Structure formats: structure tokens, C-alpha cells
PDB file of C-alpha atoms in Angstrom:
ATOM      1  CA  UNK A   1      98.730 104.308 108.095  1.00 37.00           C
ATOM      2  CA  UNK A   2      96.026 106.824 109.895  1.00 37.00           C
ATOM      3  CA  UNK A   3      97.501 109.981 111.229  1.00 35.00           C
ATOM      4  CA  UNK A   4      96.163 109.518 114.552  1.00 36.00           C
ATOM      5  CA  UNK A   5      98.065 106.496 115.705  1.00 34.00           C
ATOM      6  CA  UNK A   6     101.120 108.605 115.904  1.00 32.00           C
ATOM      7  CA  UNK A   7     100.046 110.800 118.659  1.00 33.00           C
ATOM      8  CA  UNK A   8     100.046 107.140 120.531  1.00 35.00           C
ATOM      9  CA  UNK A   9     102.315 106.732 123.579  1.00 40.00           C
ATOM     10  CA  UNK A  10     103.140 103.074 121.562  1.00 41.00           C
ATOM     11  CA  UNK A  11     105.316 103.528 118.316  1.00 45.00           C
ATOM     12  CA  UNK A  12     102.616 101.821 116.366  1.00 47.00           C
ATOM     13  CA  UNK A  13     104.480  99.195 115.092  1.00 49.00           C
ATOM     14  CA  UNK A  14     104.952  97.822 119.408  1.00 52.00           C
ATOM     15  CA  UNK A  15     101.505  99.636 119.651  1.00 51.00           C
ATOM     16  CA  UNK A  16     100.225  95.865 116.906  1.00 53.00           C
ATOM     17  CA  UNK A  17     102.047  93.478 118.178  1.00 58.00           C
ATOM     18  CA  UNK A  18     100.648  94.577 121.976  1.00 59.00           C
ATOM     19  CA  UNK A  19      97.457  94.352 120.764  1.00 65.00           C
ATOM     20  CA  UNK A  20      98.208  91.126 119.019  1.00 69.00           C
ATOM     21  CA  UNK A  21      99.716  89.802 122.472  1.00 75.00           C
ATOM     22  CA  UNK A  22      96.573  91.224 124.028  1.00 76.00           C
ATOM     23  CA  UNK A  23      93.824  89.797 121.979  1.00 77.00           C
ATOM     24  CA  UNK A  24      95.519  85.722 121.563  1.00 79.00           C
ATOM     25  CA  UNK A  25      95.116  85.535 126.199  1.00 83.00           C
ATOM     26  CA  UNK A  26      91.570  87.721 125.563  1.00 82.00           C
ATOM     27  CA  UNK A  27      90.670  84.015 122.995  1.00 79.00           C
ATOM     28  CA  UNK A  28      92.464  81.776 123.929  1.00 82.00           C
ATOM     29  CA  UNK A  29      91.226  82.967 127.797  1.00 85.00           C
ATOM     30  CA  UNK A  30      87.649  82.607 126.112  1.00 81.00           C
ATOM     31  CA  UNK A  31      88.299  79.546 124.192  1.00 78.00           C
ATOM     32  CA  UNK A  32      88.464  77.293 127.358  1.00 82.00           C
ATOM     33  CA  UNK A  33      84.558  76.618 128.811  1.00 80.00           C
ATOM     34  CA  UNK A  34      84.670  76.579 132.518  1.00 85.00           C
ATOM     35  CA  UNK A  35      85.829  80.523 132.178  1.00 87.00           C
ATOM     36  CA  UNK A  36      83.372  81.237 129.811  1.00 82.00           C
ATOM     37  CA  UNK A  37      80.751  80.008 132.165  1.00 82.00           C
ATOM     38  CA  UNK A  38      83.390  82.224 135.389  1.00 86.00           C
ATOM     39  CA  UNK A  39      82.625  85.458 133.284  1.00 84.00           C
ATOM     40  CA  UNK A  40      78.813  84.944 132.413  1.00 78.00           C
ATOM     41  CA  UNK A  41      78.404  83.899 137.210  1.00 80.00           C
ATOM     42  CA  UNK A  42      81.314  87.508 137.494  1.00 82.00           C
ATOM     43  CA  UNK A  43      78.321  89.089 135.281  1.00 76.00           C
ATOM     44  CA  UNK A  44      75.447  88.327 136.688  1.00 74.00           C
ATOM     45  CA  UNK A  45      76.381  89.022 140.248  1.00 76.00           C
ATOM     46  CA  UNK A  46      79.101  91.496 139.895  1.00 78.00           C
ATOM     47  CA  UNK A  47      81.576  90.647 142.463  1.00 84.00           C
ATOM     48  CA  UNK A  48      82.076  87.324 144.262  1.00 87.00           C
ATOM     49  CA  UNK A  49      85.138  85.161 146.038  1.00 88.00           C
ATOM     50  CA  UNK A  50      86.833  82.278 144.497  1.00 88.00           C
ATOM     51  CA  UNK A  51      84.781  80.077 147.020  1.00 87.00           C
ATOM     52  CA  UNK A  52      81.660  81.199 145.729  1.00 86.00           C
ATOM     53  CA  UNK A  53      82.720  80.292 141.367  1.00 87.00           C
ATOM     54  CA  UNK A  54      84.097  76.867 143.070  1.00 87.00           C
ATOM     55  CA  UNK A  55      80.789  75.916 144.651  1.00 84.00           C
ATOM     56  CA  UNK A  56      78.932  75.789 140.744  1.00 81.00           C
ATOM     57  CA  UNK A  57      81.471  73.029 139.352  1.00 80.00           C
ATOM     58  CA  UNK A  58      83.532  69.898 140.077  1.00 81.00           C
ATOM     59  CA  UNK A  59      87.310  71.401 140.811  1.00 85.00           C
ATOM     60  CA  UNK A  60      89.248  72.510 143.025  1.00 88.00           C
ATOM     61  CA  UNK A  61      89.889  75.805 144.481  1.00 88.00           C
ATOM     62  CA  UNK A  62      93.597  75.937 142.437  1.00 90.00           C
ATOM     63  CA  UNK A  63      91.882  75.307 139.190  1.00 92.00           C
ATOM     64  CA  UNK A  64      89.212  77.917 139.733  1.00 91.00           C
ATOM     65  CA  UNK A  65      91.695  80.074 141.388  1.00 91.00           C
ATOM     66  CA  UNK A  66      93.754  79.074 138.161  1.00 93.00           C
ATOM     67  CA  UNK A  67      91.377  80.525 135.595  1.00 93.00           C
ATOM     68  CA  UNK A  68      91.313  83.238 137.307  1.00 92.00           C
ATOM     69  CA  UNK A  69      93.895  84.187 137.209  1.00 92.00           C
ATOM     70  CA  UNK A  70      94.499  83.410 132.788  1.00 92.00           C
ATOM     71  CA  UNK A  71      91.029  85.721 132.793  1.00 91.00           C
ATOM     72  CA  UNK A  72      92.929  88.308 134.581  1.00 89.00           C
ATOM     73  CA  UNK A  73      96.276  88.080 132.595  1.00 88.00           C
ATOM     74  CA  UNK A  74      93.525  88.388 128.805  1.00 86.00           C
ATOM     75  CA  UNK A  75      92.145  91.697 131.036  1.00 85.00           C
ATOM     76  CA  UNK A  76      88.430  90.287 131.210  1.00 87.00           C
ATOM     77  CA  UNK A  77      88.833  90.795 135.393  1.00 89.00           C
ATOM     78  CA  UNK A  78      89.948  92.167 138.018  1.00 88.00           C
ATOM     79  CA  UNK A  79      90.383  91.254 141.339  1.00 87.00           C
ATOM     80  CA  UNK A  80      89.855  93.259 144.876  1.00 84.00           C
ATOM     81  CA  UNK A  81      93.816  93.549 147.415  1.00 77.00           C
ATOM     82  CA  UNK A  82      92.648  91.811 149.899  1.00 70.00           C
ATOM     83  CA  UNK A  83      94.808  89.030 150.300  1.00 67.00           C
ATOM     84  CA  UNK A  84      91.627  86.915 151.889  1.00 68.00           C
ATOM     85  CA  UNK A  85      89.389  86.733 149.574  1.00 73.00           C
ATOM     86  CA  UNK A  86      89.990  88.630 146.168  1.00 79.00           C
ATOM     87  CA  UNK A  87      87.290  89.293 144.858  1.00 82.00           C
ATOM     88  CA  UNK A  88      86.526  89.280 141.192  1.00 83.00           C
ATOM     89  CA  UNK A  89      84.405  91.246 138.403  1.00 81.00           C
ATOM     90  CA  UNK A  90      84.393  91.428 135.129  1.00 78.00           C
ATOM     91  CA  UNK A  91      86.270  94.013 133.210  1.00 77.00           C
ATOM     92  CA  UNK A  92      84.570  94.970 130.144  1.00 72.00           C
ATOM     93  CA  UNK A  93      87.517  96.812 127.735  1.00 72.00           C
ATOM     94  CA  UNK A  94      89.174  93.759 126.654  1.00 72.00           C
ATOM     95  CA  UNK A  95      85.506  91.774 126.510  1.00 72.00           C
ATOM     96  CA  UNK A  96      84.552  94.335 124.057  1.00 73.00           C
ATOM     97  CA  UNK A  97      87.216  95.760 121.638  1.00 70.00           C
ATOM     98  CA  UNK A  98      87.842  90.705 121.472  1.00 71.00           C
ATOM     99  CA  UNK A  99      83.284  90.923 120.038  1.00 71.00           C
ATOM    100  CA  UNK A 100      84.400  93.747 117.732  1.00 72.00           C
ATOM    101  CA  UNK A 101      87.193  93.248 116.617  1.00 69.00           C
ATOM    102  CA  UNK A 102      84.772  89.975 115.237  1.00 70.00           C
ATOM    103  CA  UNK A 103      81.649  91.603 114.338  1.00 75.00           C
ATOM    104  CA  UNK A 104      84.272  93.689 112.061  1.00 76.00           C
ATOM    105  CA  UNK A 105      85.371  90.592 111.163  1.00 78.00           C
ATOM    106  CA  UNK A 106      82.037  89.555 109.990  1.00 83.00           C
ATOM    107  CA  UNK A 107      80.644  92.484 108.534  1.00 87.00           C
ATOM    108  CA  UNK A 108      84.421  92.204 105.903  1.00 88.00           C
ATOM    109  CA  UNK A 109      82.510  88.450 104.892  1.00 91.00           C
ATOM    110  CA  UNK A 110      79.348  89.423 105.511  1.00 92.00           C
ATOM    111  CA  UNK A 111      79.452  92.811 102.792  1.00 93.00           C
ATOM    112  CA  UNK A 112      81.644  91.109 100.506  1.00 95.00           C
ATOM    113  CA  UNK A 113      79.635  88.073 100.078  1.00 96.00           C
ATOM    114  CA  UNK A 114      75.453  89.927  99.151  1.00 95.00           C
ATOM    115  CA  UNK A 115      78.814  92.339  97.000  1.00 96.00           C
ATOM    116  CA  UNK A 116      79.000  88.809  94.840  1.00 96.00           C
ATOM    117  CA  UNK A 117      75.310  87.895  94.288  1.00 95.00           C
ATOM    118  CA  UNK A 118      75.049  91.119  92.522  1.00 95.00           C
ATOM    119  CA  UNK A 119      77.963  90.673  90.763  1.00 95.00           C
ATOM    120  CA  UNK A 120      76.725  87.495  89.453  1.00 94.00           C
ATOM    121  CA  UNK A 121      73.294  88.449  89.228  1.00 86.00           C
ATOM    122  CA  UNK A 122      74.238  91.394  87.379  1.00 82.00           C
ATOM    123  CA  UNK A 123      71.789  93.914  89.947  1.00 59.00           C
TER     124      UNK A 123
ATOM    125  CA  UNK B   1      82.437  83.642 121.675  1.00 43.00           C
ATOM    126  CA  UNK B   2      85.059  82.303 118.848  1.00 48.00           C
ATOM    127  CA  UNK B   3      88.182  82.888 116.883  1.00 66.00           C
ATOM    128  CA  UNK B   4      86.145  80.838 113.905  1.00 76.00           C
ATOM    129  CA  UNK B   5      83.650  81.789 111.108  1.00 82.00           C
ATOM    130  CA  UNK B   6      81.454  80.558 108.832  1.00 88.00           C
ATOM    131  CA  UNK B   7      78.972  81.223 106.566  1.00 91.00           C
ATOM    132  CA  UNK B   8      77.243  79.918 104.256  1.00 93.00           C
ATOM    133  CA  UNK B   9      75.103  82.225 100.702  1.00 93.00           C
ATOM    134  CA  UNK B  10      72.857  80.588  98.168  1.00 94.00           C
ATOM    135  CA  UNK B  11      73.426  82.090  94.134  1.00 94.00           C
ATOM    136  CA  UNK B  12      71.826  81.635  91.640  1.00 93.00           C
ATOM    137  CA  UNK B  13      74.852  80.871  89.500  1.00 93.00           C
ATOM    138  CA  UNK B  14      76.711  77.766  88.797  1.00 95.00           C
ATOM    139  CA  UNK B  15      79.126  76.371  90.136  1.00 96.00           C
ATOM    140  CA  UNK B  16      81.920  77.506  87.872  1.00 96.00           C
ATOM    141  CA  UNK B  17      79.922  80.913  87.668  1.00 94.00           C
ATOM    142  CA  UNK B  18      81.272  81.642  91.760  1.00 95.00           C
ATOM    143  CA  UNK B  19      84.867  79.759  90.852  1.00 97.00           C
ATOM    144  CA  UNK B  20      85.899  82.558  87.962  1.00 95.00           C
ATOM    145  CA  UNK B  21      84.438  84.682  90.686  1.00 95.00           C
ATOM    146  CA  UNK B  22      86.559  84.391  93.568  1.00 96.00           C
ATOM    147  CA  UNK B  23      90.036  83.412  90.845  1.00 97.00           C
ATOM    148  CA  UNK B  24      89.464  86.587  87.941  1.00 96.00           C
ATOM    149  CA  UNK B  25      90.636  89.815  89.624  1.00 97.00           C
ATOM    150  CA  UNK B  26      87.855  92.166  87.063  1.00 95.00           C
ATOM    151  CA  UNK B  27      85.236  89.793  88.544  1.00 95.00           C
ATOM    152  CA  UNK B  28      87.051  90.225  92.132  1.00 96.00           C
ATOM    153  CA  UNK B  29      87.481  93.698  92.085  1.00 95.00           C
ATOM    154  CA  UNK B  30      83.374  93.784  91.484  1.00 94.00           C
ATOM    155  CA  UNK B  31      82.896  92.536  95.108  1.00 95.00           C
ATOM    156  CA  UNK B  32      85.690  92.292  97.471  1.00 94.00           C
ATOM    157  CA  UNK B  33      86.003  94.326 100.390  1.00 91.00           C
ATOM    158  CA  UNK B  34      83.835  95.785 102.899  1.00 89.00           C
ATOM    159  CA  UNK B  35      80.469  98.606 101.651  1.00 90.00           C
ATOM    160  CA  UNK B  36      81.950 101.802 101.224  1.00 91.00           C
ATOM    161  CA  UNK B  37      85.360 100.697 100.067  1.00 91.00           C
ATOM    162  CA  UNK B  38      86.322  99.280  96.335  1.00 94.00           C
ATOM    163  CA  UNK B  39      89.310  97.092  95.597  1.00 94.00           C
ATOM    164  CA  UNK B  40      91.744  97.781  93.289  1.00 95.00           C
ATOM    165  CA  UNK B  41      92.080  95.874  90.345  1.00 96.00           C
ATOM    166  CA  UNK B  42      95.616  97.111  89.438  1.00 96.00           C
ATOM    167  CA  UNK B  43      96.789  95.827  92.818  1.00 94.00           C
ATOM    168  CA  UNK B  44      94.691  92.288  93.049  1.00 96.00           C
ATOM    169  CA  UNK B  45      96.293  88.227  92.215  1.00 96.00           C
ATOM    170  CA  UNK B  46      94.888  85.980  91.523  1.00 97.00           C
ATOM    171  CA  UNK B  47      97.925  82.947  91.461  1.00 97.00           C
ATOM    172  CA  UNK B  48      95.446  81.271  92.069  1.00 97.00           C
ATOM    173  CA  UNK B  49      98.031  77.256  93.261  1.00 97.00           C
ATOM    174  CA  UNK B  50      98.189  75.621  95.919  1.00 96.00           C
ATOM    175  CA  UNK B  51     101.897  77.610  97.369  1.00 95.00           C
ATOM    176  CA  UNK B  52     100.687  80.374  95.094  1.00 95.00           C
ATOM    177  CA  UNK B  53      99.927  84.136  96.307  1.00 94.00           C
ATOM    178  CA  UNK B  54      96.833  85.516  96.627  1.00 93.00           C
ATOM    179  CA  UNK B  55      96.861  89.445  97.424  1.00 92.00           C
ATOM    180  CA  UNK B  56      94.133  92.779  96.912  1.00 92.00           C
ATOM    181  CA  UNK B  57      93.820  95.619  98.185  1.00 91.00           C
ATOM    182  CA  UNK B  58      90.752  98.350  98.866  1.00 91.00           C
ATOM    183  CA  UNK B  59      90.855 101.994  99.252  1.00 91.00           C
ATOM    184  CA  UNK B  60      88.532 103.705 101.662  1.00 89.00           C
ATOM    185  CA  UNK B  61      85.107 105.403  99.051  1.00 92.00           C
ATOM    186  CA  UNK B  62      85.407 108.665 101.248  1.00 91.00           C
ATOM    187  CA  UNK B  63      89.978 108.845 102.991  1.00 89.00           C
ATOM    188  CA  UNK B  64      91.488 107.399 100.175  1.00 88.00           C
ATOM    189  CA  UNK B  65      92.680 104.031 103.518  1.00 85.00           C
ATOM    190  CA  UNK B  66      93.572 101.163 101.459  1.00 85.00           C
ATOM    191  CA  UNK B  67      93.972  97.990 103.689  1.00 83.00           C
ATOM    192  CA  UNK B  68      95.370  94.527 101.826  1.00 84.00           C
ATOM    193  CA  UNK B  69      94.474  91.198 102.255  1.00 85.00           C
ATOM    194  CA  UNK B  70      97.041  88.469 102.025  1.00 86.00           C
ATOM    195  CA  UNK B  71      97.946  84.874 102.089  1.00 88.00           C
ATOM    196  CA  UNK B  72      98.775  81.592 100.121  1.00 92.00           C
ATOM    197  CA  UNK B  73      96.407  78.834  98.792  1.00 96.00           C
ATOM    198  CA  UNK B  74      96.953  75.902  99.947  1.00 95.00           C
ATOM    199  CA  UNK B  75      93.813  74.117  98.189  1.00 97.00           C
ATOM    200  CA  UNK B  76      92.522  74.461  94.687  1.00 98.00           C
ATOM    201  CA  UNK B  77      90.161  72.465  93.460  1.00 98.00           C
ATOM    202  CA  UNK B  78      87.863  73.830  90.673  1.00 97.00           C
ATOM    203  CA  UNK B  79      84.380  74.138  90.708  1.00 97.00           C
ATOM    204  CA  UNK B  80      84.503  72.162  93.703  1.00 97.00           C
ATOM    205  CA  UNK B  81      86.992  74.509  96.807  1.00 98.00           C
ATOM    206  CA  UNK B  82      89.282  77.266  97.280  1.00 97.00           C
ATOM    207  CA  UNK B  83      91.188  77.516 101.283  1.00 96.00           C
ATOM    208  CA  UNK B  84      94.069  80.349 101.128  1.00 93.00           C
ATOM    209  CA  UNK B  85      96.153  81.971 103.972  1.00 87.00           C
ATOM    210  CA  UNK B  86      92.740  80.784 107.130  1.00 84.00           C
ATOM    211  CA  UNK B  87      89.732  80.519 105.358  1.00 90.00           C
ATOM    212  CA  UNK B  88      88.994  77.670 103.374  1.00 94.00           C
ATOM    213  CA  UNK B  89      85.426  78.407 100.376  1.00 96.00           C
ATOM    214  CA  UNK B  90      83.032  75.282  98.942  1.00 97.00           C
ATOM    215  CA  UNK B  91      80.600  75.464  96.417  1.00 97.00           C
ATOM    216  CA  UNK B  92      77.916  72.641  95.917  1.00 97.00           C
ATOM    217  CA  UNK B  93      75.739  72.036  93.486  1.00 97.00           C
ATOM    218  CA  UNK B  94      72.186  72.696  94.273  1.00 97.00           C
ATOM    219  CA  UNK B  95      71.347  70.494  91.050  1.00 96.00           C
ATOM    220  CA  UNK B  96      69.019  73.836  90.267  1.00 96.00           C
ATOM    221  CA  UNK B  97      70.338  76.017  88.910  1.00 93.00           C
ATOM    222  CA  UNK B  98      71.978  77.339  92.071  1.00 94.00           C
ATOM    223  CA  UNK B  99      74.738  76.348  94.449  1.00 95.00           C
ATOM    224  CA  UNK B 100      75.211  77.224  97.660  1.00 95.00           C
ATOM    225  CA  UNK B 101      79.155  78.772  98.649  1.00 95.00           C
ATOM    226  CA  UNK B 102      80.596  77.221 102.708  1.00 95.00           C
ATOM    227  CA  UNK B 103      83.074  80.122 104.071  1.00 94.00           C
ATOM    228  CA  UNK B 104      84.775  79.078 106.911  1.00 92.00           C
ATOM    229  CA  UNK B 105      87.209  81.232 108.480  1.00 86.00           C
ATOM    230  CA  UNK B 106      89.816  81.131 111.135  1.00 79.00           C
ATOM    231  CA  UNK B 107      90.508  84.421 112.468  1.00 67.00           C
ATOM    232  CA  UNK B 108      94.565  85.406 113.020  1.00 56.00           C
ATOM    233  CA  UNK B 109      94.762  88.622 115.496  1.00 48.00           C
ATOM    234  CA  UNK B 110      97.673  89.647 114.112  1.00 45.00           C
ATOM    235  CA  UNK B 111      97.191  89.544 110.061  1.00 48.00           C
ATOM    236  CA  UNK B 112      93.822  90.944 111.137  1.00 49.00           C
ATOM    237  CA  UNK B 113      94.476  94.064 113.376  1.00 47.00           C
ATOM    238  CA  UNK B 114      97.452  95.016 111.328  1.00 45.00           C
ATOM    239  CA  UNK B 115      94.182  95.152 107.694  1.00 47.00           C
ATOM    240  CA  UNK B 116      92.069  97.155 110.311  1.00 46.00           C
ATOM    241  CA  UNK B 117      95.611  99.621 111.380  1.00 41.00           C
ATOM    242  CA  UNK B 118      95.825 100.123 107.458  1.00 39.00           C
ATOM    243  CA  UNK B 119      92.559 100.686 107.646  1.00 41.00           C
ATOM    244  CA  UNK B 120      92.601 103.413 109.629  1.00 36.00           C
ATOM    245  CA  UNK B 121      90.200 102.488 111.917  1.00 36.00           C
ATOM    246  CA  UNK B 122      92.412 104.940 114.389  1.00 38.00           C
ATOM    247  CA  UNK B 123      89.511 104.686 117.008  1.00 41.00           C
ATOM    248  CA  UNK B 124      89.503 101.554 117.131  1.00 39.00           C
ATOM    249  CA  UNK B 125      93.020 101.586 118.704  1.00 38.00           C
ATOM    250  CA  UNK B 126      92.714 104.906 120.005  1.00 42.00           C
ATOM    251  CA  UNK B 127      89.950 103.090 122.134  1.00 42.00           C
ATOM    252  CA  UNK B 128      93.290  99.589 122.572  1.00 40.00           C
ATOM    253  CA  UNK B 129      95.398 102.469 123.627  1.00 43.00           C
ATOM    254  CA  UNK B 130      93.911 104.046 126.477  1.00 45.00           C
ATOM    255  CA  UNK B 131      92.281  99.874 127.719  1.00 42.00           C
ATOM    256  CA  UNK B 132      97.060  98.788 127.978  1.00 43.00           C
ATOM    257  CA  UNK B 133      97.649 102.456 129.178  1.00 46.00           C
ATOM    258  CA  UNK B 134      95.041 101.543 131.622  1.00 45.00           C
ATOM    259  CA  UNK B 135      96.266  98.323 132.525  1.00 42.00           C
ATOM    260  CA  UNK B 136     100.379  99.013 132.314  1.00 37.00           C
TER     261      UNK B 136
END
């Protein structure tokens, strides 16, 4: 275990569990096409209200609100404090974490399979 | 973004050669792991039968940190298909001395993150801790 981890606020085990939960929520949130479309919209427009976000979709405001709640819990968006409008905006950290994690995992296999070729072909 | 990863490769080798490379410890040790990491031969357990254990520990060449991949074999059909943990690898004879290998895996957050922690990739964790701290 790396010594760096002991300096974290959480114990390593707690940190891993929290990280698991966070990543699971992030991946679950990203699995839905409507939520990905909402994120894409926010990525291009910066900030949008529930009404604005509902426009391109054939779904109710309530349904959009539900999706926003999921995205918020996943750490993918933040929402303004204004009770009426609660404009949403993208929060990059969770998304970056999920992307980095996938990339890291893919790299493990890509590197291994390159090496497998070298091994099989006697290089 | 998907939690599924599929990788296809074509090798100038027979299916049998591929099978041996995946199931014999000496061979697996020669290729398993990211560049800059070396599989420890004495750590490798390949009990290649349904329900058997699969375990490999790789060591970082620079800092000596270790990470372990492990799982249980669920399907063993030589020389065509091998399933272990969340991964499935299939070998297809292309008929010209080459074999197409298809590897498919589903990300399991907990397992891979533990590997990450064990691998000493502390910076990713520190970033994550900052992120979690911001949110609490």
C-alpha cells in the first residue's frame, strides 16, 4: 500500500469503499442515454434550467428532474440554489475520474496484448 | 461511456499457442501486465478448470509496488474460449496460420480500484479524496 494513502483524511479501506460507491453512481448515471444527452447539452450550453433541458426530449419536467437528481448524486452536475430555477451545470471531476479509470484499465489490456504478440512471435 | 471493454487482436500463431500463452504460468509471466510492470512467476496461480482460481501479481519495475489480478475460471474450452472473473477471451482460427483473439471484459469498480490502490497509483486516489472532500 502506498504511504501516500495514509495521509488521506479517510482510512484506505473507507476511501476505497467511498470510491466504489462514487464510481458506481457515476457509471450508473452515465449508462442512461437521456442523461448522456442532458450532459452533452450542458457541456455545450454551460448552464440550463429544467425547462430548457426538457425541451428537446419527449418527457415530462418531472422525468427530467429525476434524471438531474441522479446526475447530481453522481457528482456529474451541480445545481444552483435558486428554488424555482435551480440551473444545472456540469461538474467535471466525477466524469474525469470515471474516464481516467476506464482508460487506465484499457491500457492494462492493450499493453498486455502487445506484449503477448511479441512473446508469441519471439521478439 | 461504457463499462464494457472489447479488444480484438490477430496474432501469427495457432489457437493452441494462444491457449498455452494464457494457461501456462511461465508463458503468462512473459506478457502479462502494463509496460513497466513484471509478473512475478512465483505469484501465478492458474488452476484452469471451472471454479479454479486465477491469480497474478505484477510488480512495478521502478518502485516495486505490486498489484494483483484475481478471479475464478467459469468456462474452460480449449483452445477456443476461456472465461474468468468478469472477462471472456475467445480464439478463432483464421485458417492461414493466424488466430483472432477477442477479449471482452466488464469493469468491476471495486476490484479494479483495489488493484489501483495496491498498485500505488496514489495520485488518482488523492484526486478522488479531494473530490470526495469537496462534496462532503
